[in-house]
Amino acid sequence: AYAFNQYHLISAPVVDSENRVVGVITIDDAMVVLDEELEEDILLLAGVGGDSSVSDTILETVRGRLPWLVVNLVTAILASIVIAQFEETIAQFVALAILMPIIASMGGNAATQSLTMAVRAIATKDISSTNIGRVIRREIGVGVLTGLIFAFSMGLIGVIWFGTAMLGVVIALSMLINLIVANLAGTTIPVLLEKLEIDPALASGAFVTTVTDVVGFFAFLSIAGILLL
């Protein structure tokens, strides 16, 4: 299917071990495969199973979704463990608890954007060993630029909202770090999983969520502990 799409083929012969023609593959066969792969990747990225359908029974639907909800629960617990290490810092600055969801949400969304592009590029073979370095550098650059934009915005909001300039600095630095890490993780994790022969559409989401949540909360609360205490 990739060859049909890449080289604009209309048909292709099928040969046996002795190179005798035994059949033909036509473009409509290839398009069916591409459509099926696209649908499967979309479902896997959402964590609902590659063969899920609206006609499935309740038990079939639950069976398809439950494993990844369990994985998500484990990643959430890991993030909570990180937060628990900074209990005293949060107790002294309640504003940190208010701002933490912003850090997690922005990191998660940025990682999902990068992850989606990476999984698609892997499927279409647009990412290879020859250009992976350039792709990673580009994503780091995107993370830095978007991080700076939102760091400035949230830093300003933090100052206006809570009247504390240093709190604005804390959330600005945290936003910058988390968006860079999110873009980097969203690109590198699918590539690593592909190298390990694990479907990146199936497993990337859970790993990327873990990285962005843990790094985001750790950076935010660590910087807060250093600058505010």
mmCIF file of N, CA and C in Angstrom, residues 58-124:
data_model
loop_
_atom_site.group_PDB
_atom_site.id
_atom_site.type_symbol
_atom_site.label_atom_id
_atom_site.label_comp_id
_atom_site.label_asym_id
_atom_site.label_seq_id
_atom_site.Cartn_x
_atom_site.Cartn_y
_atom_site.Cartn_z
ATOM 1 N N ILE A 58 -21.713 -3.764 25.233
ATOM 2 C CA ILE A 58 -21.116 -3.058 26.372
ATOM 3 C C ILE A 58 -19.860 -3.774 26.844
ATOM 4 N N LEU A 59 -19.932 -5.090 26.980
ATOM 5 C CA LEU A 59 -18.787 -5.855 27.481
ATOM 6 C C LEU A 59 -17.614 -5.795 26.505
ATOM 7 N N GLU A 60 -17.885 -5.870 25.208
ATOM 8 C CA GLU A 60 -16.817 -5.787 24.216
ATOM 9 C C GLU A 60 -16.150 -4.410 24.259
ATOM 10 N N THR A 61 -16.954 -3.378 24.418
ATOM 11 C CA THR A 61 -16.413 -2.022 24.487
ATOM 12 C C THR A 61 -15.558 -1.830 25.730
ATOM 13 N N VAL A 62 -16.074 -2.310 26.861
ATOM 14 C CA VAL A 62 -15.325 -2.204 28.115
ATOM 15 C C VAL A 62 -14.012 -2.973 28.025
ATOM 16 N N ARG A 63 -14.049 -4.165 27.429
ATOM 17 C CA ARG A 63 -12.849 -4.991 27.296
ATOM 18 C C ARG A 63 -11.784 -4.275 26.456
ATOM 19 N N GLY A 64 -12.221 -3.529 25.456
ATOM 20 C CA GLY A 64 -11.271 -2.819 24.610
ATOM 21 C C GLY A 64 -10.688 -1.589 25.273
ATOM 22 N N ARG A 65 -11.486 -0.925 26.098
ATOM 23 C CA ARG A 65 -11.029 0.333 26.700
ATOM 24 C C ARG A 65 -10.344 0.158 28.042
ATOM 25 N N LEU A 66 -10.716 -0.876 28.773
ATOM 26 C CA LEU A 66 -10.248 -1.043 30.149
ATOM 27 C C LEU A 66 -8.728 -1.091 30.292
ATOM 28 N N PRO A 67 -8.002 -1.851 29.455
ATOM 29 C CA PRO A 67 -6.544 -1.927 29.660
ATOM 30 C C PRO A 67 -5.858 -0.570 29.644
ATOM 31 N N TRP A 68 -6.278 0.292 28.717
ATOM 32 C CA TRP A 68 -5.594 1.584 28.626
ATOM 33 C C TRP A 68 -6.066 2.560 29.691
ATOM 34 N N LEU A 69 -7.266 2.378 30.194
ATOM 35 C CA LEU A 69 -7.683 3.169 31.350
ATOM 36 C C LEU A 69 -6.874 2.772 32.582
ATOM 37 N N VAL A 70 -6.560 1.480 32.695
ATOM 38 C CA VAL A 70 -5.715 1.010 33.801
ATOM 39 C C VAL A 70 -4.315 1.615 33.675
ATOM 40 N N VAL A 71 -3.774 1.616 32.462
ATOM 41 C CA VAL A 71 -2.461 2.222 32.239
ATOM 42 C C VAL A 71 -2.495 3.696 32.597
ATOM 43 N N ASN A 72 -3.563 4.368 32.208
ATOM 44 C CA ASN A 72 -3.700 5.787 32.509
ATOM 45 C C ASN A 72 -3.771 6.020 34.021
ATOM 46 N N LEU A 73 -4.445 5.107 34.724
ATOM 47 C CA LEU A 73 -4.526 5.211 36.177
ATOM 48 C C LEU A 73 -3.135 5.097 36.804
ATOM 49 N N VAL A 74 -2.331 4.168 36.300
ATOM 50 C CA VAL A 74 -0.972 3.988 36.823
ATOM 51 C C VAL A 74 -0.138 5.251 36.595
ATOM 52 N N THR A 75 -0.251 5.839 35.405
ATOM 53 C CA THR A 75 0.509 7.056 35.124
ATOM 54 C C THR A 75 0.041 8.209 36.004
ATOM 55 N N ALA A 76 -1.260 8.265 36.265
ATOM 56 C CA ALA A 76 -1.790 9.314 37.140
ATOM 57 C C ALA A 76 -1.262 9.143 38.566
ATOM 58 N N ILE A 77 -1.145 7.888 39.009
ATOM 59 C CA ILE A 77 -0.607 7.622 40.345
ATOM 60 C C ILE A 77 0.855 8.055 40.424
ATOM 61 N N LEU A 78 1.621 7.793 39.357
ATOM 62 C CA LEU A 78 3.016 8.229 39.335
ATOM 63 C C LEU A 78 3.119 9.747 39.464
ATOM 64 N N ALA A 79 2.251 10.450 38.732
ATOM 65 C CA ALA A 79 2.242 11.911 38.824
ATOM 66 C C ALA A 79 1.856 12.364 40.227
ATOM 67 N N SER A 80 0.916 11.660 40.841
ATOM 68 C CA SER A 80 0.494 12.005 42.200
ATOM 69 C C SER A 80 1.610 11.780 43.214
ATOM 70 N N ILE A 81 2.401 10.731 42.978
ATOM 71 C CA ILE A 81 3.544 10.466 43.862
ATOM 72 C C ILE A 81 4.544 11.623 43.805
ATOM 73 N N VAL A 82 4.761 12.143 42.594
ATOM 74 C CA VAL A 82 5.656 13.293 42.439
ATOM 75 C C VAL A 82 5.104 14.498 43.199
ATOM 76 N N ILE A 83 3.804 14.747 43.053
ATOM 77 C CA ILE A 83 3.169 15.877 43.741
ATOM 78 C C ILE A 83 3.285 15.725 45.252
ATOM 79 N N ALA A 84 3.130 14.498 45.747
ATOM 80 C CA ALA A 84 3.172 14.247 47.191
ATOM 81 C C ALA A 84 4.515 14.611 47.810
ATOM 82 N N GLN A 85 5.575 14.572 46.997
ATOM 83 C CA GLN A 85 6.900 14.919 47.519
ATOM 84 C C GLN A 85 7.026 16.410 47.829
ATOM 85 N N PHE A 86 6.088 17.198 47.326
ATOM 86 C CA PHE A 86 6.144 18.655 47.524
ATOM 87 C C PHE A 86 4.948 19.146 48.332
ATOM 88 N N GLU A 87 4.480 18.302 49.228
ATOM 89 C CA GLU A 87 3.283 18.618 50.013
ATOM 90 C C GLU A 87 3.449 19.910 50.810
ATOM 91 N N GLU A 88 4.613 20.089 51.416
ATOM 92 C CA GLU A 88 4.842 21.294 52.236
ATOM 93 C C GLU A 88 4.867 22.546 51.377
ATOM 94 N N THR A 89 5.474 22.440 50.208
ATOM 95 C CA THR A 89 5.519 23.597 49.304
ATOM 96 C C THR A 89 4.118 24.011 48.883
ATOM 97 N N ILE A 90 3.291 23.025 48.524
ATOM 98 C CA ILE A 90 1.914 23.316 48.099
ATOM 99 C C ILE A 90 1.112 23.893 49.256
ATOM 100 N N ALA A 91 1.344 23.369 50.467
ATOM 101 C CA ALA A 91 0.605 23.853 51.642
ATOM 102 C C ALA A 91 0.902 25.327 51.916
ATOM 103 N N GLN A 92 2.123 25.762 51.636
ATOM 104 C CA GLN A 92 2.488 27.155 51.892
ATOM 105 C C GLN A 92 2.028 28.090 50.783
ATOM 106 N N PHE A 93 1.867 27.534 49.581
ATOM 107 C CA PHE A 93 1.428 28.359 48.455
ATOM 108 C C PHE A 93 0.264 27.661 47.755
ATOM 109 N N VAL A 94 -0.941 27.958 48.195
ATOM 110 C CA VAL A 94 -2.139 27.318 47.639
ATOM 111 C C VAL A 94 -2.276 27.614 46.146
ATOM 112 N N ALA A 95 -1.724 28.727 45.701
ATOM 113 C CA ALA A 95 -1.799 29.097 44.287
ATOM 114 C C ALA A 95 -1.192 28.023 43.398
ATOM 115 N N LEU A 96 -0.222 27.277 43.923
ATOM 116 C CA LEU A 96 0.415 26.227 43.131
ATOM 117 C C LEU A 96 -0.590 25.148 42.743
ATOM 118 N N ALA A 97 -1.471 24.807 43.674
ATOM 119 C CA ALA A 97 -2.494 23.797 43.391
ATOM 120 C C ALA A 97 -3.458 24.280 42.315
ATOM 121 N N ILE A 98 -3.695 25.587 42.292
ATOM 122 C CA ILE A 98 -4.594 26.161 41.297
ATOM 123 C C ILE A 98 -3.961 26.134 39.909
ATOM 124 N N LEU A 99 -2.649 26.342 39.856
ATOM 125 C CA LEU A 99 -1.962 26.459 38.575
ATOM 126 C C LEU A 99 -1.488 25.123 38.004
ATOM 127 N N MET A 100 -1.368 24.083 38.820
ATOM 128 C CA MET A 100 -0.866 22.791 38.349
ATOM 129 C C MET A 100 -1.644 22.198 37.176
ATOM 130 N N PRO A 101 -2.978 22.255 37.190
ATOM 131 C CA PRO A 101 -3.713 21.692 36.036
ATOM 132 C C PRO A 101 -3.371 22.370 34.710
ATOM 133 N N ILE A 102 -3.003 23.647 34.772
ATOM 134 C CA ILE A 102 -2.634 24.363 33.547
ATOM 135 C C ILE A 102 -1.354 23.779 32.963
ATOM 136 N N ILE A 103 -0.374 23.531 33.828
ATOM 137 C CA ILE A 103 0.891 22.953 33.386
ATOM 138 C C ILE A 103 0.658 21.581 32.742
ATOM 139 N N ALA A 104 -0.127 20.741 33.417
ATOM 140 C CA ALA A 104 -0.387 19.386 32.921
ATOM 141 C C ALA A 104 -1.151 19.418 31.600
ATOM 142 N N SER A 105 -2.160 20.272 31.521
ATOM 143 C CA SER A 105 -2.991 20.338 30.315
ATOM 144 C C SER A 105 -2.202 20.822 29.109
ATOM 145 N N MET A 106 -1.407 21.867 29.285
ATOM 146 C CA MET A 106 -0.627 22.400 28.166
ATOM 147 C C MET A 106 0.410 21.384 27.688
ATOM 148 N N GLY A 107 1.075 20.725 28.637
ATOM 149 C CA GLY A 107 2.053 19.712 28.263
ATOM 150 C C GLY A 107 1.405 18.551 27.538
ATOM 151 N N GLY A 108 0.264 18.106 28.022
ATOM 152 C CA GLY A 108 -0.439 16.989 27.388
ATOM 153 C C GLY A 108 -0.889 17.302 25.986
ATOM 154 N N ASN A 109 -1.430 18.507 25.781
ATOM 155 C CA ASN A 109 -1.900 18.885 24.446
ATOM 156 C C ASN A 109 -0.737 19.032 23.472
ATOM 157 N N ALA A 110 0.355 19.645 23.914
ATOM 158 C CA ALA A 110 1.526 19.808 23.050
ATOM 159 C C ALA A 110 2.103 18.451 22.673
ATOM 160 N N ALA A 111 2.154 17.535 23.636
ATOM 161 C CA ALA A 111 2.678 16.198 23.368
ATOM 162 C C ALA A 111 1.785 15.445 22.385
ATOM 163 N N THR A 112 0.470 15.604 22.517
ATOM 164 C CA THR A 112 -0.462 14.927 21.610
ATOM 165 C C THR A 112 -0.290 15.425 20.179
ATOM 166 N N GLN A 113 -0.093 16.733 20.022
ATOM 167 C CA GLN A 113 0.136 17.285 18.690
ATOM 168 C C GLN A 113 1.397 16.685 18.059
ATOM 169 N N SER A 114 2.481 16.685 18.821
ATOM 170 C CA SER A 114 3.741 16.145 18.325
ATOM 171 C C SER A 114 3.638 14.645 18.078
ATOM 172 N N LEU A 115 2.972 13.943 18.990
ATOM 173 C CA LEU A 115 2.803 12.492 18.878
ATOM 174 C C LEU A 115 2.017 12.124 17.623
ATOM 175 N N THR A 116 0.938 12.839 17.349
ATOM 176 C CA THR A 116 0.104 12.550 16.183
ATOM 177 C C THR A 116 0.896 12.705 14.892
ATOM 178 N N MET A 117 1.682 13.775 14.806
ATOM 179 C CA MET A 117 2.497 13.992 13.617
ATOM 180 C C MET A 117 3.561 12.906 13.467
ATOM 181 N N ALA A 118 4.149 12.487 14.590
ATOM 182 C CA ALA A 118 5.200 11.471 14.539
ATOM 183 C C ALA A 118 4.643 10.111 14.104
ATOM 184 N N VAL A 119 3.498 9.728 14.663
ATOM 185 C CA VAL A 119 2.892 8.440 14.305
ATOM 186 C C VAL A 119 2.509 8.425 12.830
ATOM 187 N N ARG A 120 1.967 9.523 12.353
ATOM 188 C CA ARG A 120 1.616 9.607 10.925
ATOM 189 C C ARG A 120 2.870 9.514 10.059
ATOM 190 N N ALA A 121 3.930 10.211 10.459
ATOM 191 C CA ALA A 121 5.170 10.201 9.677
ATOM 192 C C ALA A 121 5.797 8.808 9.649
ATOM 193 N N ILE A 122 5.676 8.081 10.762
ATOM 194 C CA ILE A 122 6.193 6.714 10.803
ATOM 195 C C ILE A 122 5.394 5.827 9.850
ATOM 196 N N ALA A 123 4.084 5.995 9.864
ATOM 197 C CA ALA A 123 3.221 5.179 9.011
ATOM 198 C C ALA A 123 3.483 5.430 7.527
ATOM 199 N N THR A 124 3.781 6.681 7.168
ATOM 200 C CA THR A 124 4.033 7.026 5.765
ATOM 201 C C THR A 124 5.518 6.951 5.409
#
